[in-house]
CSV table of C-alpha atoms in Angstrom, one decimal:
chain,number,residue,atom,x,y,z
A,300,MET,CA,-35.9,-56.3,-30.5
A,301,ARG,CA,-34.7,-53.5,-32.7
A,302,ARG,CA,-38.2,-52.3,-33.3
A,303,TRP,CA,-38.8,-51.9,-29.6
A,304,PRO,CA,-37.8,-48.2,-29.3
A,305,LEU,CA,-40.2,-47.0,-32.0
A,306,ILE,CA,-43.1,-49.2,-30.7
A,307,LEU,CA,-42.5,-47.9,-27.2
A,308,LEU,CA,-42.4,-44.3,-28.3
A,309,ALA,CA,-45.7,-44.8,-30.2
A,310,LEU,CA,-47.4,-46.2,-27.1
A,311,ILE,CA,-46.2,-43.4,-24.9
A,312,LEU,CA,-47.3,-40.7,-27.2
A,313,VAL,CA,-50.9,-41.8,-27.0
A,314,GLY,CA,-50.5,-41.2,-23.3
A,315,PHE,CA,-51.4,-42.9,-20.1
A,316,GLY,CA,-53.7,-40.2,-18.7
A,317,ALA,CA,-50.8,-37.8,-17.8
A,318,PRO,CA,-50.7,-34.0,-18.6
A,319,ARG,CA,-51.4,-33.3,-22.3
A,320,ALA,CA,-48.4,-32.9,-24.6
A,321,GLU,CA,-49.9,-29.6,-25.7
A,322,ALA,CA,-48.4,-28.1,-22.6
A,323,PHE,CA,-45.0,-28.5,-24.2
A,324,LYS,CA,-44.2,-26.3,-27.2
A,325,GLY,CA,-41.6,-25.8,-29.8
A,326,THR,CA,-38.2,-27.2,-30.6
A,327,VAL,CA,-34.8,-26.2,-29.1
A,328,THR,CA,-31.6,-27.3,-30.8
A,329,ILE,CA,-28.5,-27.5,-28.6
A,330,ALA,CA,-25.0,-27.9,-30.0
A,331,LEU,CA,-22.2,-29.4,-27.9
A,332,SER,CA,-18.6,-30.1,-28.8
A,333,GLY,CA,-19.3,-33.9,-28.5
A,334,GLU,CA,-21.9,-36.4,-27.8
A,335,PRO,CA,-22.3,-39.2,-25.2
A,336,LEU,CA,-20.2,-42.3,-26.1
A,337,THR,CA,-23.4,-44.2,-25.4
A,338,MET,CA,-26.9,-43.5,-24.1
A,339,ASP,CA,-26.5,-46.4,-21.7
A,340,PRO,CA,-26.0,-44.5,-18.4
A,341,HIS,CA,-24.0,-47.2,-16.7
A,342,ARG,CA,-21.1,-48.0,-18.9
A,343,GLU,CA,-18.9,-44.9,-19.5
A,344,THR,CA,-17.6,-41.9,-17.5
A,345,ASP,CA,-17.5,-39.1,-20.1
A,346,PHE,CA,-18.8,-35.7,-18.8
A,347,ILE,CA,-21.0,-35.1,-21.9
A,348,GLY,CA,-22.8,-38.4,-21.0
A,349,THR,CA,-23.3,-37.2,-17.4
A,350,MET,CA,-25.0,-34.1,-18.9
A,351,VAL,CA,-27.2,-35.9,-21.4
A,352,TRP,CA,-28.1,-39.2,-19.7
A,353,PRO,CA,-30.5,-37.4,-17.2
A,354,TRP,CA,-32.6,-36.2,-20.1
A,355,VAL,CA,-33.8,-39.8,-20.4
A,356,THR,CA,-32.9,-41.6,-17.2
A,357,ASP,CA,-33.7,-39.9,-13.9
A,358,ARG,CA,-31.2,-39.4,-11.1
A,359,LEU,CA,-32.3,-40.0,-7.5
A,360,VAL,CA,-31.1,-36.5,-6.4
A,361,THR,CA,-30.1,-33.3,-8.2
A,362,THR,CA,-28.5,-29.9,-7.4
A,363,GLN,CA,-30.4,-26.7,-6.9
A,364,LEU,CA,-29.6,-24.1,-9.6
A,365,GLY,CA,-27.2,-21.5,-8.3
A,366,THR,CA,-26.4,-22.9,-4.9
A,367,GLY,CA,-25.2,-26.5,-5.5
A,368,LYS,CA,-27.4,-27.8,-2.7
A,369,ILE,CA,-28.4,-31.4,-3.1
A,370,VAL,CA,-32.2,-31.7,-3.3
A,371,PRO,CA,-34.7,-34.6,-4.1
A,372,TRP,CA,-35.4,-35.6,-7.6
A,373,LEU,CA,-36.6,-39.1,-8.5
A,374,ALA,CA,-36.4,-39.8,-4.7
A,375,GLU,CA,-38.9,-37.5,-3.1
A,376,LYS,CA,-37.0,-37.6,0.2
A,377,PHE,CA,-33.8,-38.9,1.7
A,378,GLU,CA,-32.5,-39.3,5.2
A,379,ARG,CA,-28.9,-40.0,6.3
A,380,LEU,CA,-29.2,-42.7,9.0
A,381,ASP,CA,-25.5,-42.8,9.8
A,382,ALA,CA,-22.2,-42.6,7.9
A,383,LYS,CA,-22.8,-46.0,6.3
A,384,ARG,CA,-26.6,-45.9,5.6
A,385,THR,CA,-28.9,-43.5,3.7
A,386,LYS,CA,-32.7,-44.1,3.4
A,387,MET,CA,-34.6,-43.0,0.4
A,388,THR,CA,-38.3,-42.9,-0.8
A,389,LEU,CA,-39.2,-42.8,-4.4
A,390,ARG,CA,-41.9,-40.6,-5.9
A,391,LYS,CA,-45.3,-42.2,-6.0
A,392,ASP,CA,-46.2,-41.0,-9.5
A,393,ALA,CA,-42.8,-41.9,-11.2
A,394,LYS,CA,-43.2,-44.2,-14.1
A,395,PHE,CA,-41.0,-45.7,-16.8
A,396,PHE,CA,-41.7,-45.0,-20.4
A,397,ASP,CA,-43.7,-48.2,-20.7
A,398,GLY,CA,-46.0,-47.1,-17.9
A,399,SER,CA,-44.6,-49.4,-15.2
A,400,PRO,CA,-43.8,-47.8,-11.8
A,401,VAL,CA,-40.4,-46.9,-10.7
A,402,THR,CA,-39.6,-49.2,-7.8
A,403,SER,CA,-36.9,-50.0,-5.2
A,404,GLU,CA,-36.2,-53.0,-7.3
A,405,ALA,CA,-35.2,-50.7,-10.2
A,406,VAL,CA,-32.7,-48.9,-8.0
A,407,GLN,CA,-31.2,-52.2,-6.9
A,408,TYR,CA,-31.0,-53.4,-10.5
A,409,SER,CA,-29.4,-50.2,-11.8
A,410,ILE,CA,-26.6,-50.0,-9.2
A,411,GLY,CA,-26.1,-53.7,-9.4
A,412,ARG,CA,-25.7,-53.4,-13.2
A,413,ILE,CA,-22.8,-51.0,-12.6
A,414,LEU,CA,-21.2,-53.3,-10.2
A,415,ASP,CA,-21.6,-56.4,-12.4
A,416,PRO,CA,-18.1,-57.4,-13.5
A,417,GLN,CA,-19.5,-58.7,-16.8
A,418,MET,CA,-20.7,-55.2,-17.7
A,419,LYS,CA,-17.1,-53.9,-17.6
A,420,SER,CA,-18.4,-50.5,-16.6
A,421,ARG,CA,-15.9,-47.7,-16.3
A,422,GLN,CA,-18.0,-46.5,-13.4
A,423,ARG,CA,-17.5,-49.6,-11.3
A,424,SER,CA,-14.4,-48.2,-9.6
A,425,LEU,CA,-16.4,-45.2,-8.4
A,426,TRP,CA,-18.6,-47.5,-6.3
A,427,ASN,CA,-15.8,-49.5,-4.5
A,428,THR,CA,-17.1,-48.4,-1.1
A,429,PHE,CA,-20.7,-49.3,-1.9
A,430,ASP,CA,-22.2,-52.5,-0.4
A,431,ARG,CA,-25.9,-53.1,-1.3
A,432,VAL,CA,-29.4,-51.8,-1.7
A,433,GLU,CA,-31.8,-53.0,1.0
A,434,ILE,CA,-35.4,-53.0,-0.2
A,435,LEU,CA,-37.9,-52.0,2.6
A,436,ASP,CA,-41.0,-51.8,0.3
A,437,GLU,CA,-41.9,-50.9,-3.3
A,438,ARG,CA,-40.8,-47.3,-2.9
A,439,THR,CA,-38.4,-47.3,0.1
A,440,PHE,CA,-34.9,-48.6,0.4
A,441,ILE,CA,-31.7,-48.2,2.3
A,442,LEU,CA,-28.3,-47.7,0.6
A,443,HIS,CA,-25.5,-49.5,2.5
A,444,ASN,CA,-21.8,-48.6,2.3
A,445,LYS,CA,-19.0,-50.9,3.4
A,446,VAL,CA,-17.2,-48.0,5.1
A,447,PRO,CA,-18.3,-44.5,6.1
A,448,ASP,CA,-19.0,-42.5,2.9
A,449,ASN,CA,-20.2,-38.9,3.2
A,450,GLY,CA,-20.0,-38.5,-0.5
A,451,LEU,CA,-22.7,-41.0,-1.5
A,452,LEU,CA,-25.4,-38.5,-2.3
A,453,ASN,CA,-22.9,-36.5,-4.4
A,454,ARG,CA,-22.1,-39.7,-6.4
A,455,PHE,CA,-25.7,-39.9,-7.5
A,456,LEU,CA,-25.5,-36.5,-9.1
A,457,ASN,CA,-23.5,-38.0,-12.0
A,458,TRP,CA,-23.9,-41.7,-11.7
A,459,GLY,CA,-26.5,-44.3,-10.9
A,460,GLN,CA,-29.3,-43.2,-13.1
A,461,ILE,CA,-32.3,-45.5,-12.9
A,462,LEU,CA,-33.2,-48.0,-15.6
A,463,SER,CA,-36.3,-50.3,-15.7
A,464,PRO,CA,-35.5,-53.9,-14.6
A,465,LYS,CA,-37.2,-54.8,-17.9
A,466,SER,CA,-33.9,-53.8,-19.5
A,467,ARG,CA,-32.6,-57.2,-18.5
A,468,THR,CA,-34.5,-58.6,-21.6
A,469,LEU,CA,-33.2,-55.9,-24.0
A,470,ASP,CA,-30.4,-56.1,-26.4
A,471,PRO,CA,-27.5,-54.0,-25.0
A,472,ALA,CA,-27.4,-52.2,-28.4
A,473,ALA,CA,-31.0,-51.1,-27.9
A,474,ILE,CA,-30.1,-49.7,-24.4
A,475,SER,CA,-27.1,-47.9,-25.8
A,476,ARG,CA,-29.5,-46.0,-28.2
A,477,ASN,CA,-32.7,-45.7,-26.3
A,478,PRO,CA,-32.7,-46.7,-22.6
A,479,LEU,CA,-35.9,-47.5,-20.8
A,480,GLY,CA,-35.9,-44.7,-18.3
A,481,SER,CA,-38.4,-42.4,-16.5
A,482,GLY,CA,-36.9,-39.0,-17.5
A,483,PRO,CA,-38.3,-35.9,-19.0
A,484,TYR,CA,-37.4,-36.9,-22.6
A,485,MET,CA,-37.3,-40.0,-24.7
A,486,VAL,CA,-35.0,-40.7,-27.6
A,487,LYS,CA,-36.9,-40.4,-30.9
A,488,GLU,CA,-33.9,-40.6,-33.3
A,489,LEU,CA,-30.2,-41.1,-32.9
A,490,VAL,CA,-27.8,-40.6,-35.8
A,491,LYS,CA,-24.3,-41.2,-34.3
A,492,GLY,CA,-21.9,-38.4,-34.9
A,493,GLN,CA,-24.6,-36.0,-36.1
A,494,ARG,CA,-27.7,-35.6,-33.9
A,495,THR,CA,-30.0,-37.1,-31.3
A,496,VAL,CA,-33.7,-36.0,-31.3
A,497,PHE,CA,-35.5,-36.1,-27.9
A,498,GLU,CA,-39.3,-35.9,-27.5
A,499,ALA,CA,-41.0,-34.8,-24.2
A,500,ASN,CA,-42.3,-37.6,-22.1
A,501,PRO,CA,-46.0,-36.8,-21.5
A,502,ASN,CA,-46.0,-39.1,-18.4
A,503,TRP,CA,-43.0,-37.7,-16.6
A,504,TRP,CA,-43.6,-37.1,-12.9
A,505,GLY,CA,-42.1,-33.6,-13.2
A,506,ASN,CA,-44.4,-32.2,-15.9
A,507,SER,CA,-46.3,-30.0,-13.4
A,508,LEU,CA,-43.0,-28.4,-12.3
A,509,TYR,CA,-41.8,-27.7,-15.9
A,510,PRO,CA,-45.1,-27.4,-17.9
A,511,ASN,CA,-43.6,-25.0,-20.6
A,512,ARG,CA,-40.5,-27.0,-21.5
A,513,PRO,CA,-39.7,-27.7,-25.1
A,514,LYS,CA,-41.6,-30.5,-26.8
A,515,THR,CA,-38.6,-31.4,-28.9
A,516,VAL,CA,-34.9,-31.1,-28.1
A,517,ILE,CA,-32.3,-31.8,-30.8
A,518,LEU,CA,-28.8,-32.4,-29.7
A,519,ARG,CA,-26.1,-31.8,-32.4
A,520,ARG,CA,-22.5,-32.7,-32.2
A,521,ILE,CA,-20.4,-29.8,-33.6
A,522,GLN,CA,-16.8,-30.2,-32.6
A,523,GLU,CA,-15.3,-27.0,-33.9
A,524,ALA,CA,-16.2,-23.9,-31.9
A,525,THR,CA,-16.3,-21.6,-35.0
A,526,THR,CA,-18.8,-23.9,-36.6
A,527,ARG,CA,-21.0,-23.9,-33.5
A,528,ILE,CA,-20.9,-20.1,-33.5
A,529,LYS,CA,-21.8,-19.9,-37.2
A,530,ALA,CA,-24.7,-22.3,-36.6
A,531,LEU,CA,-26.0,-20.1,-33.7
A,532,GLU,CA,-25.7,-17.0,-35.8
A,533,THR,CA,-27.6,-18.5,-38.8
A,534,GLY,CA,-30.4,-19.9,-36.5
A,535,GLU,CA,-29.5,-23.6,-37.1
A,536,VAL,CA,-29.1,-24.0,-33.3
A,537,ASP,CA,-30.4,-22.2,-30.3
A,538,VAL,CA,-27.9,-22.9,-27.6
A,539,ILE,CA,-24.1,-23.6,-27.8
A,540,THR,CA,-21.5,-24.3,-25.2
A,541,GLY,CA,-17.7,-23.7,-25.2
A,542,VAL,CA,-17.7,-20.3,-26.7
A,543,PRO,CA,-14.1,-19.0,-27.0
A,544,HIS,CA,-13.9,-15.6,-25.3
A,545,HIS,CA,-12.7,-13.8,-28.4
A,546,PHE,CA,-16.0,-14.6,-30.2
A,547,ILE,CA,-18.1,-12.9,-27.5
A,548,PRO,CA,-18.2,-9.5,-29.2
A,549,GLU,CA,-19.1,-11.1,-32.5
A,550,ILE,CA,-22.1,-12.9,-31.0
A,551,LYS,CA,-23.3,-9.8,-29.2
A,552,LYS,CA,-23.4,-7.9,-32.5
A,553,HIS,CA,-26.5,-10.0,-33.4
A,554,ALA,CA,-29.6,-8.4,-31.8
A,555,GLY,CA,-31.3,-11.8,-31.3
A,556,LEU,CA,-28.4,-13.5,-29.5
A,557,GLU,CA,-26.9,-13.4,-26.0
A,558,VAL,CA,-23.8,-14.6,-24.3
A,559,ALA,CA,-23.6,-15.7,-20.6
A,560,ALA,CA,-20.5,-16.8,-18.7
A,561,VAL,CA,-20.7,-18.6,-15.3
A,562,PRO,CA,-17.9,-19.6,-13.0
A,563,ALA,CA,-18.0,-23.4,-13.3
A,564,VAL,CA,-16.7,-26.5,-11.4
A,565,ARG,CA,-14.1,-27.9,-13.7
A,566,ILE,CA,-10.4,-27.6,-12.7
A,567,LEU,CA,-7.8,-27.8,-15.5
A,568,PHE,CA,-4.4,-29.2,-14.6
A,569,ILE,CA,-1.2,-30.7,-16.0
A,570,GLY,CA,-0.3,-34.2,-14.9
A,571,PHE,CA,2.8,-36.4,-15.3
A,572,PHE,CA,3.2,-40.1,-16.2
A,573,THR,CA,5.5,-41.3,-13.4
A,574,ARG,CA,4.8,-45.0,-13.0
A,575,PHE,CA,7.9,-46.2,-14.9
A,576,GLY,CA,10.3,-43.6,-13.5
A,577,GLY,CA,12.1,-41.3,-16.0
A,578,PRO,CA,12.6,-37.5,-15.5
A,579,PHE,CA,9.1,-37.0,-14.3
A,580,GLY,CA,9.7,-39.6,-11.6
A,581,ASP,CA,11.9,-36.9,-9.9
A,582,VAL,CA,9.9,-34.5,-7.7
A,583,LYS,CA,12.4,-31.7,-8.4
A,584,VAL,CA,11.6,-32.0,-12.1
A,585,ARG,CA,7.9,-31.9,-11.5
A,586,GLN,CA,8.4,-28.8,-9.2
A,587,ALA,CA,10.5,-27.2,-11.9
A,588,VAL,CA,7.8,-27.7,-14.5
A,589,ASN,CA,5.3,-26.1,-12.0
A,590,HIS,CA,7.5,-23.0,-11.6
A,591,ALA,CA,8.2,-22.7,-15.3
A,592,ILE,CA,4.6,-22.2,-16.3
A,593,ASP,CA,3.1,-18.7,-16.3
A,594,ALA,CA,-0.5,-19.6,-15.7
A,595,GLU,CA,-1.6,-16.0,-15.2
A,596,LYS,CA,-0.4,-15.1,-18.7
A,597,ILE,CA,-2.3,-17.9,-20.2
A,598,ARG,CA,-5.4,-17.0,-18.2
A,599,THR,CA,-5.4,-13.3,-19.3
A,600,THR,CA,-4.5,-14.0,-23.0
A,601,LEU,CA,-5.7,-17.4,-24.2
A,602,LEU,CA,-8.6,-17.6,-21.8
A,603,GLY,CA,-9.4,-13.9,-21.9
A,604,GLY,CA,-9.8,-13.8,-18.1
A,605,TYR,CA,-12.6,-16.3,-18.2
A,606,ALA,CA,-10.9,-18.5,-15.6
A,607,ASP,CA,-9.6,-18.3,-12.1
A,608,ILE,CA,-6.1,-19.2,-11.0
A,609,PHE,CA,-6.5,-22.2,-8.8
A,610,HIS,CA,-4.5,-24.0,-6.1
A,611,GLN,CA,-6.1,-27.4,-5.6
A,612,LEU,CA,-8.2,-30.0,-7.4
A,613,LEU,CA,-11.2,-29.6,-5.0
A,614,HIS,CA,-13.9,-27.0,-5.7
A,615,PRO,CA,-15.7,-24.8,-3.0
A,616,TRP,CA,-18.8,-26.8,-3.6
A,617,ASN,CA,-17.2,-30.2,-2.8
A,618,TYR,CA,-18.8,-31.7,0.2
A,619,ALA,CA,-15.4,-31.5,2.0
A,620,GLY,CA,-11.7,-30.7,1.3
A,621,TYR,CA,-11.6,-27.2,-0.2
A,622,ASN,CA,-9.6,-24.5,1.7
A,623,PRO,CA,-9.3,-21.1,0.1
A,624,ASP,CA,-6.0,-20.4,1.8
A,625,LYS,CA,-4.1,-23.2,0.0
A,626,ARG,CA,-1.5,-22.0,-2.5
A,627,TRP,CA,0.2,-24.1,-5.3
A,628,TYR,CA,3.5,-23.4,-7.0
A,629,GLY,CA,3.7,-20.0,-8.6
A,630,TYR,CA,5.6,-18.8,-11.6
A,631,ASP,CA,9.4,-18.6,-10.8
A,632,PRO,CA,11.6,-19.3,-13.8
A,633,ALA,CA,14.8,-18.9,-11.9
A,634,LYS,CA,13.7,-21.4,-9.3
A,635,ALA,CA,12.6,-23.7,-12.1
A,636,LYS,CA,16.1,-23.7,-13.7
A,637,GLN,CA,17.8,-24.2,-10.3
A,638,LEU,CA,15.6,-27.3,-9.6
A,639,MET,CA,16.4,-28.8,-13.0
A,640,LYS,CA,20.1,-28.3,-12.2
A,641,GLU,CA,19.7,-30.0,-8.8
A,642,ALA,CA,17.8,-32.9,-10.4
A,643,GLY,CA,20.7,-33.4,-12.9
A,644,TYR,CA,18.6,-32.3,-15.9
A,645,GLU,CA,20.2,-29.0,-16.5
A,646,LYS,CA,20.6,-29.9,-20.2
A,647,GLY,CA,16.9,-30.9,-20.3
A,648,PHE,CA,15.2,-33.9,-22.1
A,649,ARG,CA,12.5,-34.6,-24.6
A,650,ALA,CA,8.9,-35.4,-23.6
A,651,GLU,CA,5.5,-36.1,-25.1
A,652,PHE,CA,2.7,-33.7,-24.2
A,653,ILE,CA,-0.8,-34.7,-24.9
A,654,THR,CA,-4.2,-32.9,-24.5
A,655,THR,CA,-7.6,-32.9,-26.0
A,656,ASN,CA,-8.7,-30.8,-29.0
A,657,GLY,CA,-11.7,-28.6,-28.3
A,658,ARG,CA,-12.9,-30.5,-25.3
A,659,TYR,CA,-11.9,-27.7,-22.9
A,660,PRO,CA,-11.5,-23.9,-23.4
A,661,ALA,CA,-8.3,-23.3,-25.4
A,662,ASP,CA,-6.9,-26.7,-24.6
A,663,ARG,CA,-4.8,-27.0,-27.7
A,664,GLU,CA,-3.6,-23.4,-27.4
A,665,THR,CA,-2.7,-23.8,-23.7
A,666,CYS,CA,-0.8,-27.0,-24.4
A,667,GLU,CA,1.2,-25.2,-27.1
A,668,ALA,CA,1.9,-22.2,-24.9
A,669,VAL,CA,3.1,-24.4,-22.0
A,670,ALA,CA,5.4,-26.3,-24.4
A,671,GLY,CA,6.9,-23.0,-25.4
A,672,MET,CA,7.5,-22.1,-21.7
A,673,LEU,CA,9.1,-25.4,-20.9
A,674,ARG,CA,11.8,-24.8,-23.5
A,675,ASP,CA,13.2,-22.2,-21.1
A,676,ILE,CA,14.2,-25.1,-18.8
A,677,GLN,CA,15.3,-27.2,-21.7
A,678,VAL,CA,12.3,-29.6,-21.7
A,679,GLN,CA,11.7,-30.1,-25.4
A,680,THR,CA,8.2,-31.1,-26.1
A,681,THR,CA,5.6,-30.7,-28.9
A,682,CYS,CA,1.9,-30.5,-28.0
A,683,SER,CA,-0.2,-33.3,-29.4
A,684,ALA,CA,-3.9,-32.2,-29.4
A,685,LEU,CA,-6.1,-35.3,-29.9
A,686,ALA,CA,-9.7,-36.1,-30.3
A,687,PHE,CA,-10.9,-37.4,-26.9
A,688,PRO,CA,-11.2,-41.1,-27.9
A,689,LEU,CA,-7.6,-41.0,-29.1
A,690,PHE,CA,-6.5,-39.0,-26.0
A,691,ARG,CA,-8.0,-41.6,-23.8
A,692,LYS,CA,-6.4,-44.4,-25.7
A,693,THR,CA,-3.0,-42.8,-25.5
A,694,PHE,CA,-3.4,-42.0,-21.8
A,695,THR,CA,-4.3,-45.6,-21.1
A,696,ALA,CA,-1.3,-46.8,-23.0
A,697,TYR,CA,1.0,-44.8,-20.7
A,698,GLN,CA,-0.9,-46.0,-17.6
A,699,ASN,CA,-0.5,-49.6,-18.7
A,700,GLU,CA,3.2,-49.0,-19.6
A,701,GLN,CA,2.5,-50.0,-23.2
A,702,LYS,CA,4.0,-46.6,-24.0
A,703,LYS,CA,7.1,-45.4,-22.0
A,704,GLY,CA,9.2,-42.3,-21.9
A,705,ALA,CA,8.8,-38.9,-20.4
A,706,ALA,CA,5.3,-37.7,-20.9
A,707,MET,CA,2.7,-35.3,-19.5
A,708,TYR,CA,-0.9,-34.3,-20.1
A,709,TYR,CA,-3.3,-31.4,-19.9
A,710,MET,CA,-6.9,-32.1,-19.0
A,711,GLY,CA,-9.8,-31.1,-16.8
A,712,TRP,CA,-11.7,-32.8,-14.0
A,713,GLY,CA,-15.2,-31.7,-13.3
A,714,ASN,CA,-16.4,-31.3,-9.8
A,715,GLY,CA,-20.1,-31.4,-10.8
A,716,SER,CA,-21.0,-34.0,-8.3
A,717,GLY,CA,-19.0,-32.3,-5.5
A,718,GLU,CA,-17.6,-35.6,-4.4
A,719,ALA,CA,-14.1,-35.0,-3.1
A,720,GLY,CA,-13.2,-38.7,-2.8
A,721,LEU,CA,-14.2,-39.4,-6.4
A,722,VAL,CA,-12.2,-36.4,-7.7
A,723,LEU,CA,-9.0,-37.5,-6.0
A,724,ARG,CA,-9.4,-41.2,-6.6
A,725,GLY,CA,-10.0,-40.6,-10.3
A,726,SER,CA,-7.3,-38.0,-10.9
A,727,THR,CA,-4.5,-38.9,-8.4
A,728,SER,CA,-4.7,-42.5,-7.1
A,729,CYS,CA,-2.8,-45.5,-8.4
A,730,LYS,CA,-5.9,-46.9,-9.9
A,731,GLY,CA,-7.5,-43.6,-11.0
A,732,SER,CA,-9.0,-43.7,-14.4
A,733,PHE,CA,-7.2,-40.5,-15.4
A,734,SER,CA,-4.2,-40.6,-13.1
A,735,GLY,CA,-0.7,-40.8,-14.6
A,736,SER,CA,1.1,-41.3,-11.3
A,737,CYS,CA,1.1,-43.8,-8.4
A,738,PHE,CA,2.1,-42.7,-4.9
A,739,PRO,CA,1.1,-45.4,-2.4
A,740,ASP,CA,1.2,-43.1,0.6
A,741,LEU,CA,-1.0,-40.6,-1.2
A,742,ASP,CA,-3.4,-43.4,-2.0
A,743,GLY,CA,-3.6,-44.2,1.7
A,744,ALA,CA,-4.3,-40.6,2.6
A,745,ILE,CA,-7.0,-40.3,0.0
A,746,GLU,CA,-8.8,-43.5,1.3
A,747,LYS,CA,-8.5,-42.3,4.9
A,748,ALA,CA,-10.0,-38.9,4.0
A,749,ALA,CA,-12.8,-40.4,1.9
A,750,THR,CA,-13.9,-42.8,4.6
A,751,THR,CA,-13.7,-40.6,7.6
A,752,ALA,CA,-17.1,-40.2,9.2
A,753,ASP,CA,-16.7,-37.0,11.3
A,754,PRO,CA,-17.0,-33.9,9.0
A,755,LYS,CA,-14.4,-31.8,10.8
A,756,GLU,CA,-11.9,-34.7,10.8
A,757,GLN,CA,-12.7,-35.4,7.2
A,758,GLN,CA,-12.1,-31.8,6.2
A,759,ALA,CA,-8.6,-31.9,7.8
A,760,ALA,CA,-7.9,-35.2,6.2
A,761,PHE,CA,-8.7,-33.9,2.7
A,762,GLU,CA,-6.6,-30.8,3.3
A,763,ARG,CA,-3.7,-33.1,4.2
A,764,VAL,CA,-4.2,-34.9,0.9
A,765,THR,CA,-3.8,-31.5,-0.9
A,766,ASP,CA,-0.7,-30.8,1.1
A,767,LEU,CA,0.8,-34.2,0.1
A,768,MET,CA,-0.1,-33.5,-3.5
A,769,LYS,CA,1.8,-30.3,-3.4
A,770,GLU,CA,4.8,-31.9,-1.6
A,771,LYS,CA,5.0,-34.4,-4.4
A,772,ALA,CA,4.1,-31.8,-7.1
A,773,SER,CA,1.8,-34.5,-8.4
A,774,HIS,CA,0.2,-32.0,-10.8
A,775,LYS,CA,0.5,-28.4,-12.0
A,776,VAL,CA,-2.9,-27.0,-11.0
A,777,MET,CA,-3.9,-24.4,-13.5
A,778,PHE,CA,-7.4,-23.0,-13.6
A,779,LYS,CA,-11.0,-23.2,-12.5
A,780,ILE,CA,-12.7,-22.3,-15.7
A,781,HIS,CA,-15.8,-20.3,-16.6
A,782,ASP,CA,-18.4,-21.9,-18.9
A,783,ILE,CA,-19.4,-19.6,-21.7
A,784,PHE,CA,-22.8,-20.1,-23.5
A,785,GLY,CA,-24.3,-18.5,-26.5
A,786,PHE,CA,-28.1,-18.6,-27.0
A,787,ASN,CA,-31.0,-17.2,-28.8
A,788,LYS,CA,-33.0,-14.5,-27.0
A,789,ARG,CA,-36.2,-16.3,-27.9
A,790,LEU,CA,-35.4,-18.6,-25.0
A,791,ASN,CA,-35.8,-18.3,-21.3
A,792,PHE,CA,-32.4,-19.8,-20.4
A,793,GLN,CA,-30.2,-19.6,-17.3
A,794,PRO,CA,-26.9,-21.4,-17.5
A,795,ARG,CA,-25.9,-23.8,-14.7
A,796,HIS,CA,-22.7,-23.9,-12.7
A,797,ASP,CA,-22.3,-27.7,-12.7
A,798,GLU,CA,-21.7,-28.7,-16.3
A,799,GLN,CA,-25.3,-29.7,-16.6
A,800,LEU,CA,-27.5,-28.4,-19.4
A,801,GLN,CA,-31.1,-29.4,-18.5
A,802,PRO,CA,-33.5,-28.7,-21.4
A,803,TRP,CA,-36.6,-28.9,-19.1
A,804,GLU,CA,-35.3,-25.7,-17.5
A,805,ILE,CA,-35.6,-24.0,-20.8
A,806,SER,CA,-38.7,-22.4,-22.2
A,807,LEU,CA,-39.7,-20.4,-25.3
A,808,LYS,CA,-40.7,-16.8,-24.7
């Protein structure tokens, strides 16, 4: 079983009569701040995974570069039958790495795998409105929802990548390293914590669309931004993400390097652990924290202007819910102090403040700056910047009330899929994977909005959710960030808006 990935790769490289591998050329090395927790596309919910999994396992749909419009991918066409049903047809020439065709059964198997309780998938809660896959023929199927769900197509932008049903016979450890997909690349080598090497799939259905893509793609995990930049400058890597703004002039000094910044989809915010009461269980305290933070100062200094002040957790490219006229709490230190007095916390209190370290732009530095601002309202806190696995472990401990006491967190939520219901369920609801609070009436409003069929009524319902979130001061909404990339000028490379980095869109000049 362990030899299967190497044997499979050898078989594929001899080809099945598809376009010749000579059409692909060169090697491109990409450095990210992290790596997927697993290459199994159905177990975890980390955003680096959602970026890398499609390199190997195709999605049914994708987004058009620059517009965010949902367009066909592994499914050559789709049709919304009604608010509960969507019909799809798979590409005729799509094959898995072993040469077997991609079929409706594979779609049914892949989604069923996420929903299987024995899998213990962290994605399972994202599909709680999904019912079943009805197979019409080998390439055609209907997706059924239990309730109206206008966000189903958006969900497939991040989740539900297609695996071969033959994966049933594979060791889970083998799938976690080298899944049997149909994507543009195959895993050739995986050294956890260091690098993953991908080889172009000569039998991919999309080869005619991307004939000049790199033959080999090397993904390197380099957590520290300064180390990534040094690797770019020395030629060790060709593309890096997460460039701190103050390094842009240094990179541009190199004639062979370029920097590109694009307004992105991730919203950064502060949340509160409120499930066991305490100071943050008081709405006036949460409002006070909102008013005590000078987000504009952080934006112009720590983020160098490469972010936009934002007022809601939904992005303009969400399928519903965004309203540019919404306004969150602004900076008002006098109001903050007055609210603390009204809440009975004029003398303040101590709180834990956790964030990630290097996962988002200036996350540690922002956390430290906010901690300093909160001292003005006598909230004494020290920022704990943690590696993401430890951040998630600490977060879960507060959710499960294994840890108690006043605590808050700084993190980001990507809107790459554009699914408003997913964003709000995950970040705000009682059962949200990264929600520190529980407001039952807010849960009800989220579910009503997510399952409303009429688009106009749904827009109004999602706007009401944002209004409720502000009334409760459930978060301090901070920024919509810009993604900053550094890359070698030998590449034709256009950064995307949606936290996707798709190597088949890259070519060598």
